[in-house]
Coordinates of C-alpha atoms in Angstrom, one line a residue:
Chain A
X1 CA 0.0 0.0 0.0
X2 CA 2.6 2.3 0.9
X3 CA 3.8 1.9 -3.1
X4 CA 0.6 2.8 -4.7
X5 CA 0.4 5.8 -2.3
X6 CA 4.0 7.0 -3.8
X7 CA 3.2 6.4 -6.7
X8 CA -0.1 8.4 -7.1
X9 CA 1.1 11.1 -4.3
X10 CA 4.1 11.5 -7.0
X11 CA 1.7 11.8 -9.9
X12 CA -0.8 14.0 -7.9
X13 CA 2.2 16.2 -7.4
X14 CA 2.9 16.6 -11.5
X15 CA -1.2 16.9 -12.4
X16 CA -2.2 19.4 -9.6
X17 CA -0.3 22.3 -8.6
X18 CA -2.5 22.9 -5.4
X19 CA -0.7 19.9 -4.0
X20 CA 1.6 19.8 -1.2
X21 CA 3.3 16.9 0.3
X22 CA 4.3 17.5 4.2
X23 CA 6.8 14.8 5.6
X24 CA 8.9 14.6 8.9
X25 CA 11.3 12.2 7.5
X26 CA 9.6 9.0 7.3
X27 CA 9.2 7.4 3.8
X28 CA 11.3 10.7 2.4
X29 CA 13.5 8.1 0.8
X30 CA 10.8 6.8 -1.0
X31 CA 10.6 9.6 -2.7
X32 CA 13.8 10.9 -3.6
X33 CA 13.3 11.0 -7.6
X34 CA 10.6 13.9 -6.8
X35 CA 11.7 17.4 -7.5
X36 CA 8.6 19.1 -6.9
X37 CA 9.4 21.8 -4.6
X38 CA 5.8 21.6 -3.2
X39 CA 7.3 18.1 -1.6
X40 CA 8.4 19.4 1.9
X41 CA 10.4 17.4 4.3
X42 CA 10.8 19.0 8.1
X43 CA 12.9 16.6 9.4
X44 CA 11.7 15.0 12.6
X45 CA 9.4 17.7 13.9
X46 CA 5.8 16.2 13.8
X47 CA 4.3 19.6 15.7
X48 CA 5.5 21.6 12.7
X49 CA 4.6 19.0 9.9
X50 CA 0.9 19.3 11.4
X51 CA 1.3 22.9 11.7
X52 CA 2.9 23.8 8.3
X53 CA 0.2 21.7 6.5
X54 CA -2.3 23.8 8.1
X55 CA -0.4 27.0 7.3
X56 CA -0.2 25.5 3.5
X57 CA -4.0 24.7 3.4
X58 CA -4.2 28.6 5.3
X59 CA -2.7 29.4 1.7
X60 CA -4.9 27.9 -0.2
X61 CA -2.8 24.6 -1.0
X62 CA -4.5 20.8 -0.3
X63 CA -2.0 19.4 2.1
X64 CA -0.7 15.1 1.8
X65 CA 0.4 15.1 5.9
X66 CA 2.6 11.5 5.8
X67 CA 4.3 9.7 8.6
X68 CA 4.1 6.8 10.9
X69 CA 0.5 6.9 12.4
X70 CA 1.2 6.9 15.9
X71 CA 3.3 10.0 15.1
X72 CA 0.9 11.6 12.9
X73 CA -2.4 11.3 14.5
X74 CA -1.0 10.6 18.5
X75 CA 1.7 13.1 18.9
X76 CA 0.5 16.0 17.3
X77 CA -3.5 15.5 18.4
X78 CA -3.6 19.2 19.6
X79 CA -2.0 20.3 16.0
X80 CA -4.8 18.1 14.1
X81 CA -7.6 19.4 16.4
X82 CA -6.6 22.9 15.6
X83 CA -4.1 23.3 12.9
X84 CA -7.2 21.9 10.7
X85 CA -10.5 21.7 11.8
X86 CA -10.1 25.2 14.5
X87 CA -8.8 27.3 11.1
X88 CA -11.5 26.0 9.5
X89 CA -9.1 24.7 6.8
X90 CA -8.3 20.5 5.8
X91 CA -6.0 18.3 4.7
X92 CA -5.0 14.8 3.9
X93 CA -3.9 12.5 6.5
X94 CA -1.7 9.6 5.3
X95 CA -0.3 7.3 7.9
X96 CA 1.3 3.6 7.7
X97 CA 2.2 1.2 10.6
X98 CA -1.6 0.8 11.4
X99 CA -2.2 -0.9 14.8
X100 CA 0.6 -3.8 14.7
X101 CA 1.9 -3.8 11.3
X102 CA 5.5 -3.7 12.8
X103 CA 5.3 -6.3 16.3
X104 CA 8.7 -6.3 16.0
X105 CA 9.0 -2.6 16.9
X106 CA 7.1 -2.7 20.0
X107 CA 4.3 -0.7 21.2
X108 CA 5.8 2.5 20.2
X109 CA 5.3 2.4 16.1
X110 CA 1.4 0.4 17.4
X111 CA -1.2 2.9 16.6
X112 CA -4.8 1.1 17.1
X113 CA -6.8 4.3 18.7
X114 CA -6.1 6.6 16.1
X115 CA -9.7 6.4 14.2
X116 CA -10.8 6.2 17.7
X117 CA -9.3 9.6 18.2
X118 CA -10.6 11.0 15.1
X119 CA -14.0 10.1 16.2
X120 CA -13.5 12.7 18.3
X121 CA -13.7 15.3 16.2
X122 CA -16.5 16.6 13.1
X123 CA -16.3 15.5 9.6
X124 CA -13.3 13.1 9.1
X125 CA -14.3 10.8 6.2
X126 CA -11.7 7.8 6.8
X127 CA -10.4 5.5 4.6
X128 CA -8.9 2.1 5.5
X129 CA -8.0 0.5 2.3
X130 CA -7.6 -3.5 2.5
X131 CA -5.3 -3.8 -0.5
X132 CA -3.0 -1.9 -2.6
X133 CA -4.9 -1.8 -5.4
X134 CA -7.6 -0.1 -3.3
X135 CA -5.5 3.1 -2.7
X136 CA -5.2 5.2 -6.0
X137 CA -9.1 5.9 -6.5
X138 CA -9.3 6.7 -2.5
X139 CA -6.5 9.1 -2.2
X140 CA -7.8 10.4 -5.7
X141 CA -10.9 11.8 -4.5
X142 CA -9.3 12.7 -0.6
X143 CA -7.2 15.1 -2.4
X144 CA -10.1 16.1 -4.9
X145 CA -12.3 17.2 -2.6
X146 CA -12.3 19.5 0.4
X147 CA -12.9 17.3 3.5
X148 CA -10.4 16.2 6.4
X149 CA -9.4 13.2 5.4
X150 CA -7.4 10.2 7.1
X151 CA -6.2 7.3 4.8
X152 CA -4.9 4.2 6.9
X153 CA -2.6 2.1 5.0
X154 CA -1.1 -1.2 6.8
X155 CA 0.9 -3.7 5.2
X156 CA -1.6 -6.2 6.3
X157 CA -4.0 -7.3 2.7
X158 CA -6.5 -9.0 1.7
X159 CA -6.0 -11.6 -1.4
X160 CA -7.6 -9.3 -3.4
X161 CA -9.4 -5.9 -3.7
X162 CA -12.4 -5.3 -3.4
X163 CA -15.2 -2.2 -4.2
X164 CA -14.6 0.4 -1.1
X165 CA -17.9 1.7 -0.6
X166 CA -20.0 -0.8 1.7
X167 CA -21.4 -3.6 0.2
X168 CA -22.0 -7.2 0.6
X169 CA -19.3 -10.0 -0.1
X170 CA -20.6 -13.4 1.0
X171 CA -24.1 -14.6 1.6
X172 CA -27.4 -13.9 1.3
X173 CA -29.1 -13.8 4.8
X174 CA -28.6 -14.5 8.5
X175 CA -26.9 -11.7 10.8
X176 CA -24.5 -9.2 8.8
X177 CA -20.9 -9.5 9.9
X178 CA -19.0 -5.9 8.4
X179 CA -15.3 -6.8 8.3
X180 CA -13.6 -3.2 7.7
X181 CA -10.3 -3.1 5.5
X182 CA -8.0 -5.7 6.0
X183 CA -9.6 -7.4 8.8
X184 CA -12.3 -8.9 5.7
X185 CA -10.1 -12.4 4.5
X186 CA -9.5 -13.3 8.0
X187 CA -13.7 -12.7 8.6
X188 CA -14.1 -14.7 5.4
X189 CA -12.0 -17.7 6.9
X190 CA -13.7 -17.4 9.8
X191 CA -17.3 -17.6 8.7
X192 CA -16.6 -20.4 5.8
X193 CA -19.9 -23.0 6.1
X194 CA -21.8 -20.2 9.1
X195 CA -25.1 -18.8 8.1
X196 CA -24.4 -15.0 8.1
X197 CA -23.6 -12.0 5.0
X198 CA -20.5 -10.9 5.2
X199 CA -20.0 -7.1 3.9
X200 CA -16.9 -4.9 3.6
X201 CA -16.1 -1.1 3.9
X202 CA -12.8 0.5 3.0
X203 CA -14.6 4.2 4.0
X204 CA -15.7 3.2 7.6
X205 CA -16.0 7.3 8.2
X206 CA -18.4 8.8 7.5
X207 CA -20.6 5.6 8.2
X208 CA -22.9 4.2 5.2
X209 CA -25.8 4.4 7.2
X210 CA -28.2 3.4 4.5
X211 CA -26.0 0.6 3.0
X212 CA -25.9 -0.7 6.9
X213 CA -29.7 -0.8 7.1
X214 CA -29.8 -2.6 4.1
X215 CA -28.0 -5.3 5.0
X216 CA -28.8 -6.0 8.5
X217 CA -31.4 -8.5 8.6
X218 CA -31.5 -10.0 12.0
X219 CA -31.1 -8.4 15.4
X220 CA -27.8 -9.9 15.5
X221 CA -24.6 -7.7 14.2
X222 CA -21.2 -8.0 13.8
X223 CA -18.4 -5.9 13.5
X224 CA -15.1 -6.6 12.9
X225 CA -12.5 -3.5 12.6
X226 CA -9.0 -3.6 12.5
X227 CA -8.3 -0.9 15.2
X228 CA -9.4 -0.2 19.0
X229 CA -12.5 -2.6 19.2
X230 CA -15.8 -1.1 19.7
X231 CA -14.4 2.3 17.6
X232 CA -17.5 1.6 15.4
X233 CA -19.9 0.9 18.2
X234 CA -21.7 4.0 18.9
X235 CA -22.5 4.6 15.2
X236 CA -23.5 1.4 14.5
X237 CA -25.6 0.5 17.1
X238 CA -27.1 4.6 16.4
X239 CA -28.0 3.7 12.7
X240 CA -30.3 0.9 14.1
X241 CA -31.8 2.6 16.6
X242 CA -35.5 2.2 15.8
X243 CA -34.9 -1.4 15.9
X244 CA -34.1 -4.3 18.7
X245 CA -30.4 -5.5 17.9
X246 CA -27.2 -6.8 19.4
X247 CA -23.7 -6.0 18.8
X248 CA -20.8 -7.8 18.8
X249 CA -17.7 -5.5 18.4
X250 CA -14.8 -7.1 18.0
X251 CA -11.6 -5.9 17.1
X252 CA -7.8 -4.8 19.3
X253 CA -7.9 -4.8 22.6
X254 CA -6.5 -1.9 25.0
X255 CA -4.1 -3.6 26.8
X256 CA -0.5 -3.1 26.3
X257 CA 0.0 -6.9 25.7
X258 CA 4.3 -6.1 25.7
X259 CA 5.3 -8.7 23.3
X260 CA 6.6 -8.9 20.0
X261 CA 6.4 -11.9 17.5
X262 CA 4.4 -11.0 14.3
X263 CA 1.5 -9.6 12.9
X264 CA -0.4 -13.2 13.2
X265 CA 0.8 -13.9 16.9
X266 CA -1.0 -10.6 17.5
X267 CA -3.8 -11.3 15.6
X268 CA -3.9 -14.4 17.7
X269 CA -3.8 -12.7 20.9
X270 CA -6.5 -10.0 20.3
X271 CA -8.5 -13.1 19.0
X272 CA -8.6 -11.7 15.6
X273 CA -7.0 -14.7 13.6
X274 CA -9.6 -17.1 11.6
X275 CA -10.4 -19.5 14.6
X276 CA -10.6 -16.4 17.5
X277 CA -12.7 -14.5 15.1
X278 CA -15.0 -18.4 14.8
X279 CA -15.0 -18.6 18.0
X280 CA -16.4 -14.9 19.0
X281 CA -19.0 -14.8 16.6
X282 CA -20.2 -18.6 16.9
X283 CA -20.5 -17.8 20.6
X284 CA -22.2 -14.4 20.0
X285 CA -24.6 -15.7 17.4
X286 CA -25.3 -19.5 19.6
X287 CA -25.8 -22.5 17.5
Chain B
X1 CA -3.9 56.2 20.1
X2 CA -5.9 57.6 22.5
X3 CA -9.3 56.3 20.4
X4 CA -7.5 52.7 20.7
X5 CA -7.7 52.9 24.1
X6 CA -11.1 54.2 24.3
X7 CA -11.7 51.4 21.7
X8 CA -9.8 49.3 24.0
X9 CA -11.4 50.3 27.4
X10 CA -14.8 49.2 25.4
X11 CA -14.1 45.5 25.3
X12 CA -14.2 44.0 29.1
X13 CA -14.0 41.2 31.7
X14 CA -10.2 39.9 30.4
X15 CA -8.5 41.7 33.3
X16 CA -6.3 38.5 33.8
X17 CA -5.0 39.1 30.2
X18 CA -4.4 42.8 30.6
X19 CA -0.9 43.0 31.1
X20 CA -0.8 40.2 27.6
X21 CA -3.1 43.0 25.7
X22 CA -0.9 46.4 26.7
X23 CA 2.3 44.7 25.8
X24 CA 1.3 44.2 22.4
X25 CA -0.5 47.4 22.2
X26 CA 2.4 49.3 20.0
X27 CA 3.6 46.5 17.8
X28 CA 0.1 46.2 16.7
X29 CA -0.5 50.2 16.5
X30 CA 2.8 49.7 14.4
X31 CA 1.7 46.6 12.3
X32 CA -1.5 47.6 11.2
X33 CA -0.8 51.3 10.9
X34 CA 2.7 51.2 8.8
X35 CA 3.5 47.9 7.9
X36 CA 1.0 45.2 7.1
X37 CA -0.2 45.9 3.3
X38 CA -3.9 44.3 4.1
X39 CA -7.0 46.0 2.5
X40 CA -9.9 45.9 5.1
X41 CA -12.3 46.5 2.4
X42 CA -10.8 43.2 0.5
X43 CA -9.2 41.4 3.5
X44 CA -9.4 37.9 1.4
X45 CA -7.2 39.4 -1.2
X46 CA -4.5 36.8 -2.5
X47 CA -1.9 39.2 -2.3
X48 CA -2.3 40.7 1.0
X49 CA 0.2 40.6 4.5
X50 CA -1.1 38.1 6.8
X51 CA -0.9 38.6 10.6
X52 CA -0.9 35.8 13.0
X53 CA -1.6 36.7 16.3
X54 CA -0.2 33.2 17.6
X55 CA -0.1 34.3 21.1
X56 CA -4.0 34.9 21.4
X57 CA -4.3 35.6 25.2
X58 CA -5.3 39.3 25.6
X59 CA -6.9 40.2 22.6
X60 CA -8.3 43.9 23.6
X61 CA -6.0 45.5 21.9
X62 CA -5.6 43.6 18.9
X63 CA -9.9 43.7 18.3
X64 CA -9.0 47.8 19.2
X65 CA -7.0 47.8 16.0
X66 CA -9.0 45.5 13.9
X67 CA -11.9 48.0 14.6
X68 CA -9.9 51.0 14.3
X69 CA -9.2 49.8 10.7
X70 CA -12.5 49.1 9.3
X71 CA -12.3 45.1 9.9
X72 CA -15.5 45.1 12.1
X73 CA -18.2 47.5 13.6
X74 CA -17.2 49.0 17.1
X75 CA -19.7 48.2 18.3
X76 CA -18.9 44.6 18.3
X77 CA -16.6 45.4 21.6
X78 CA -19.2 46.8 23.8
X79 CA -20.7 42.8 24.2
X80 CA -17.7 40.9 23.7
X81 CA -17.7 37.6 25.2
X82 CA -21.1 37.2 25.1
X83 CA -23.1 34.5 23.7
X84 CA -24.1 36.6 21.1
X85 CA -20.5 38.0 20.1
X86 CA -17.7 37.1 17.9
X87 CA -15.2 38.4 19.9
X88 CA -13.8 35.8 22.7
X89 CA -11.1 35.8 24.9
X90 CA -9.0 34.4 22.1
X91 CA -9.8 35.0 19.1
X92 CA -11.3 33.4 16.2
X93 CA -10.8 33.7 12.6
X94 CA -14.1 31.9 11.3
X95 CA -15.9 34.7 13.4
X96 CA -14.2 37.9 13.2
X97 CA -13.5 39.6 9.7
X98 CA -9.2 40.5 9.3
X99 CA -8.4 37.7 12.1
X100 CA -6.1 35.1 9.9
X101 CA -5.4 32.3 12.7
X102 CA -7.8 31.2 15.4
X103 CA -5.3 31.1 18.7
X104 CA -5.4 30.5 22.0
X105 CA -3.0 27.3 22.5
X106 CA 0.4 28.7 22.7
X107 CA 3.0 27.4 20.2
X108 CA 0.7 27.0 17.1
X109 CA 1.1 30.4 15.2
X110 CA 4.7 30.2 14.1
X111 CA 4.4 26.7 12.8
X112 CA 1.4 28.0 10.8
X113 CA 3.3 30.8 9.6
X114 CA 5.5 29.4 8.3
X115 CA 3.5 26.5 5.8
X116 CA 1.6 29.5 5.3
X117 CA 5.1 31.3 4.4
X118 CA 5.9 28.3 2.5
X119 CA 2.6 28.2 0.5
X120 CA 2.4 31.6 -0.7
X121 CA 6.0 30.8 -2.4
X122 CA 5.3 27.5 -3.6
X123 CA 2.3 29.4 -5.6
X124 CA 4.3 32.2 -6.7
X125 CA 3.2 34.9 -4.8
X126 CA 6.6 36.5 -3.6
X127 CA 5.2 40.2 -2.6
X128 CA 3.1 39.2 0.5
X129 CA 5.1 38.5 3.9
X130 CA 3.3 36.5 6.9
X131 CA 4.2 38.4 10.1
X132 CA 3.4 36.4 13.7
X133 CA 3.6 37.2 16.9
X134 CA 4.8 35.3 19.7
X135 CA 5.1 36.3 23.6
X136 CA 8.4 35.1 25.0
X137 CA 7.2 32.7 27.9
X138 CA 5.0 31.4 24.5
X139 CA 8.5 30.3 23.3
X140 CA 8.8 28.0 25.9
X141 CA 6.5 25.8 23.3
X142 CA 8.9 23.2 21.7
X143 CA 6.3 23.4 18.4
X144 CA 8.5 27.3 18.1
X145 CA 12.3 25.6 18.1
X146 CA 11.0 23.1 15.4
X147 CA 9.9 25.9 13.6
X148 CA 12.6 28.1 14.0
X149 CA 14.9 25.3 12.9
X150 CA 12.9 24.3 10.1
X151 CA 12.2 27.8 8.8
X152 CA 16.1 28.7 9.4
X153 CA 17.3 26.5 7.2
X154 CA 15.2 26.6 4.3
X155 CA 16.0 30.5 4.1
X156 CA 11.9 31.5 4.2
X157 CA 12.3 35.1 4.4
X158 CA 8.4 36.1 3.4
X159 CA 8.0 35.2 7.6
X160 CA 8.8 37.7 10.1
X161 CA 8.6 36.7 13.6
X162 CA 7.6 39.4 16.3
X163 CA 8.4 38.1 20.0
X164 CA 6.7 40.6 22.5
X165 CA 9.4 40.2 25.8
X166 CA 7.8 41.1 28.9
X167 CA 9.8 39.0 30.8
X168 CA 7.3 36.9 31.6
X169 CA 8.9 33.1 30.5
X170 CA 9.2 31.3 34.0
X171 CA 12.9 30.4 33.4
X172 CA 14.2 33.2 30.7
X173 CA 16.2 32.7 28.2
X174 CA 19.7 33.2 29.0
X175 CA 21.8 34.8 26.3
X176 CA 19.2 36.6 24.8
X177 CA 15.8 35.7 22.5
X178 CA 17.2 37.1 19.5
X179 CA 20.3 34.2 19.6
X180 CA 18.0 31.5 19.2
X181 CA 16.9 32.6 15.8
X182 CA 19.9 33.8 14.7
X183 CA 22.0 30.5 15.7
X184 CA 19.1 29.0 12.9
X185 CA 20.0 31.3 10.3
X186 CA 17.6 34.2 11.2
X187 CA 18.4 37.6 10.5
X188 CA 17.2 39.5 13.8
X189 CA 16.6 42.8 16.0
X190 CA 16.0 43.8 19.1
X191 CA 14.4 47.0 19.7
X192 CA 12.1 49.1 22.0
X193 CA 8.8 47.9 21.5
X194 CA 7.3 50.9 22.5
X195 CA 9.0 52.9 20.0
X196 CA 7.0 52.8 16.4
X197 CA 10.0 54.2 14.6
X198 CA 12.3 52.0 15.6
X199 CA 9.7 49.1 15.4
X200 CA 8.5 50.2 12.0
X201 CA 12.5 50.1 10.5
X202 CA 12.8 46.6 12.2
X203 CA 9.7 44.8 10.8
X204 CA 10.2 46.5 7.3
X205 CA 14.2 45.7 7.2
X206 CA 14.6 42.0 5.9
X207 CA 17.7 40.1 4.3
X208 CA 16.9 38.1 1.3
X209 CA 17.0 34.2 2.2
X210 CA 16.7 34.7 5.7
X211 CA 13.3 34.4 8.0
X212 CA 13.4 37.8 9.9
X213 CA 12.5 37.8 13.9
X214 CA 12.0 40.8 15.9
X215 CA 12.0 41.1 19.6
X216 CA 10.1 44.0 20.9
X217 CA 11.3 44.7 24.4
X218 CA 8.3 45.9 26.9
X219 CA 8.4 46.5 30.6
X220 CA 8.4 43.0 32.8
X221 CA 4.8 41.8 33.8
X222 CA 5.9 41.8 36.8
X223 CA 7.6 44.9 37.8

């Protein structure tokens, strides 16, 4: 994912002079056969990569803001809160490293509240692509439009991709199970031979209410996101408000588990590999 | 300067900022009266100055000016802080015509400055200069020192920094404000910042290919 977003971030940079890139040295490599000028690197200072993009959207420029996403979204909250949204200004938000992309690295490169976070605030529209493919069109339009934007890439893929927009993969009734991103092949593996739809959203912000409602059958629900479990909760379980329904919210844990290994071993340990997933939504759903 | 007082006198119930607001009082009289090239009548102009009040605590003096020049009714002081008004404690830009950065969280204006620096060049525009000012106990931010760093050694010299030194930074700064810019590549002065003269020659003299700070010395808050 993080190749596709080079790639079209470098093109964007040729077909649309309004485009700035802001970097604090991560991925800078990456694009060293750029020559835009309007491709900044600050160095290490994530306060002031935060800040100048706002100053460059202040300008009248649509900001790419890129770095490691604890770093991005994390360290500079109070610059995203207010650098952006407080001006009254946007930008792009592109981070990699999602919630455990890098075990190896520890908890410090692990960023799994950062939609979380964003919930916080108005009018993010958030993208979590589940494969490479899926990145071009989505960072396309982010940087087309006007609106705050966050685009979470992860090394983590499905086999293939799929349409972003919410919409049904697998199944044709029984309780809806939404895997979001990349979370969907190990939902897929994990429902083989149960009675339930299985849908997918790349664009979990702003939530397809409508395309939920449509789908959700049975008082029964699912969710499965790749971040801080239960981020999706409250708007979820909102959208079906005039109805009776349960919610199963699965998804990483909050505890610091301090361990490394690999991206499966955590998968494993916040139960969201193909047999914790079974075993979750079997015991949710009863026999 | 007496009718900026009176203007000033108008807007009330920020007596914890007042020493904030008179420090500022002639660097703004200064700014908005000999330097800044801003148009109230078009104040979205492409081409105009843009001031960032980055230090937004104290504001009476600065909504004084902005309604001295045109930018709003003043009237607008007489209610401020109201439910009803535009004008806070801080201030805001979506609310209040000729204010270019919403502030009140210390350390965010010379960050902003400076993309905003560094946007007006990337698109060409190499007649308007962003102008910012900072408090020096503001400076105790970090978010400043990667700024000054950043903007220091890229040579961005459309942004002019304006540190307001009342002595009011809990542990000064040893050695002076002014060397902390000018270690980065800053060209810098240090002047009276009650004078307008001498503050009108320091915000108007810049070096090409250097940012430009100056540091207006004011009585100490706490004298």
């Amino acid at each position: 994912m993080r190749n596709s977003f080079i790639e079209t971030t470098t093109a964007l940079l040729d077909e649309d002079p309004r485009v700035a890139v802001v970097l604090a040295d991560i991925s800078s490599a990456a694009f060293d056969d750029v020559r835009s000028e309007r491709l900044v690197n600050v160095g290490i200072r994530e306060q002031l990569m935060v800040g100048v993009a706002g100053g460059l959207a202040l300008a009248g420029l649509r900001p790419i803001v890129h770095t490691y996403a604890p770093f991005l979204v994390e360290r500079a909250f109070e610059q995203v809160k207010l650098d952006f949204g407080h001006q009254g200004v946007t930008g792009v938000l592109v981070s990699v490293g999602a919630s455990y992309d890098w075990t190896e690295g520890g908890y410090t490169h692990m960023s799994p509240r950062d939609v979380a976070l964003l919930d916080t605030m108005p009018g993010w529209r958030v993208h979590v692509p589940g494969h490479g493919d899926e990145v071009d069109g989505l960072l396309r339009s982010a940087v087309a439009g006007d609106e705050q934007v966050y685009i979470r890439l992860s090394t983590r893929t499905n086999r293939e991709a799929h349409a972003p927009e919410l919409h049904k993969v697998r199944g044709d009734d029984g309780p809806l199970v939404l895997a979001v991103g990349p979370a969907l092949d190990n939902v897929l593996a994990a429902t083989e031979g149960l009675d339930v739809t299985v849908a997918y959203t790349a664009t979990p912000r702003p939530l397809d209410v409508a395309g939920l409602r449509a789908l959700v059958t049975t008082p029964e629900l699912v969710v499965v996101e790749p971040y801080l479990a239960g981020t999706s909760a409250h708007l979820v379980y909102d959208a079906l408000n005039d109805r009776p329904r349960r919610l199963l919210s699965l998804g990483v844990g909050r505890e610091e588990l301090r361990v490394y290994g690999t991206p499966a071993d955590h998968d494993r340990l916040h139960g969201l590999d193909p047999a914790g997933l079974r075993a979750s939504i079997t015991g949710f759903l009863g026999d | 300067m007496e009718q900026l007082l009176a203007l000033r006198q108008r807007f009330t119930g920020d007596d914890k900022h007042l020493p904030s607001a008179t420090s500022t009082m002639d660097v703004l009289w200064t700014l908005y009266d000999r330097v800044l090239r801003i148009d109230p009548a078009k104040p979205d102009a492409d081409d105009r100055d843009r001031f960032f009040l980055s230090k937004g605590h104290g504001p009476a003096l600065f909504y004084a000016v902005l309604a001295d020049k045109g930018f709003f009714p003043a009237e607008w002081l007489d209610d401020a802080a109201m439910v009803t008004s535009p004008l806070g404690h801080h201030p805001d830009r979506i609310l209040v015509p000729g204010v270019e950065m919403s502030a009140g969280s210390l350390g965010h204006g010379l960050p902003l400055a400076t993309g905003t620096a560094l946007g007006l060049r990337l698109q060409g525009l190499t007649t308007p200069r962003v102008y910012v000012l900072l408090g020096d106990a503001e400076l105790d931010e970090g978010s400043n020192h990667e700024a000054i760093a950043y903007a220091g050694a890229t040579g961005l010299d459309n942004l002019v920094a304006v540190v307001v030194d009342n002595s009011s930074a809990s542990h000064g700064w040893p050695g002076g404000i002014a060397s902390r810019f000018a270690v980065n590549g800053w060209s810098t002065a240090t002047v009276d910042g009650r004078d307008h003269d001498a503050l009108e020659t320091a915000l108007t003299t810049l070096l090409p290919g250097r940012p430009h700070v100056v540091v207006a010395l004011v009585e100490p808050k706490n004298a």
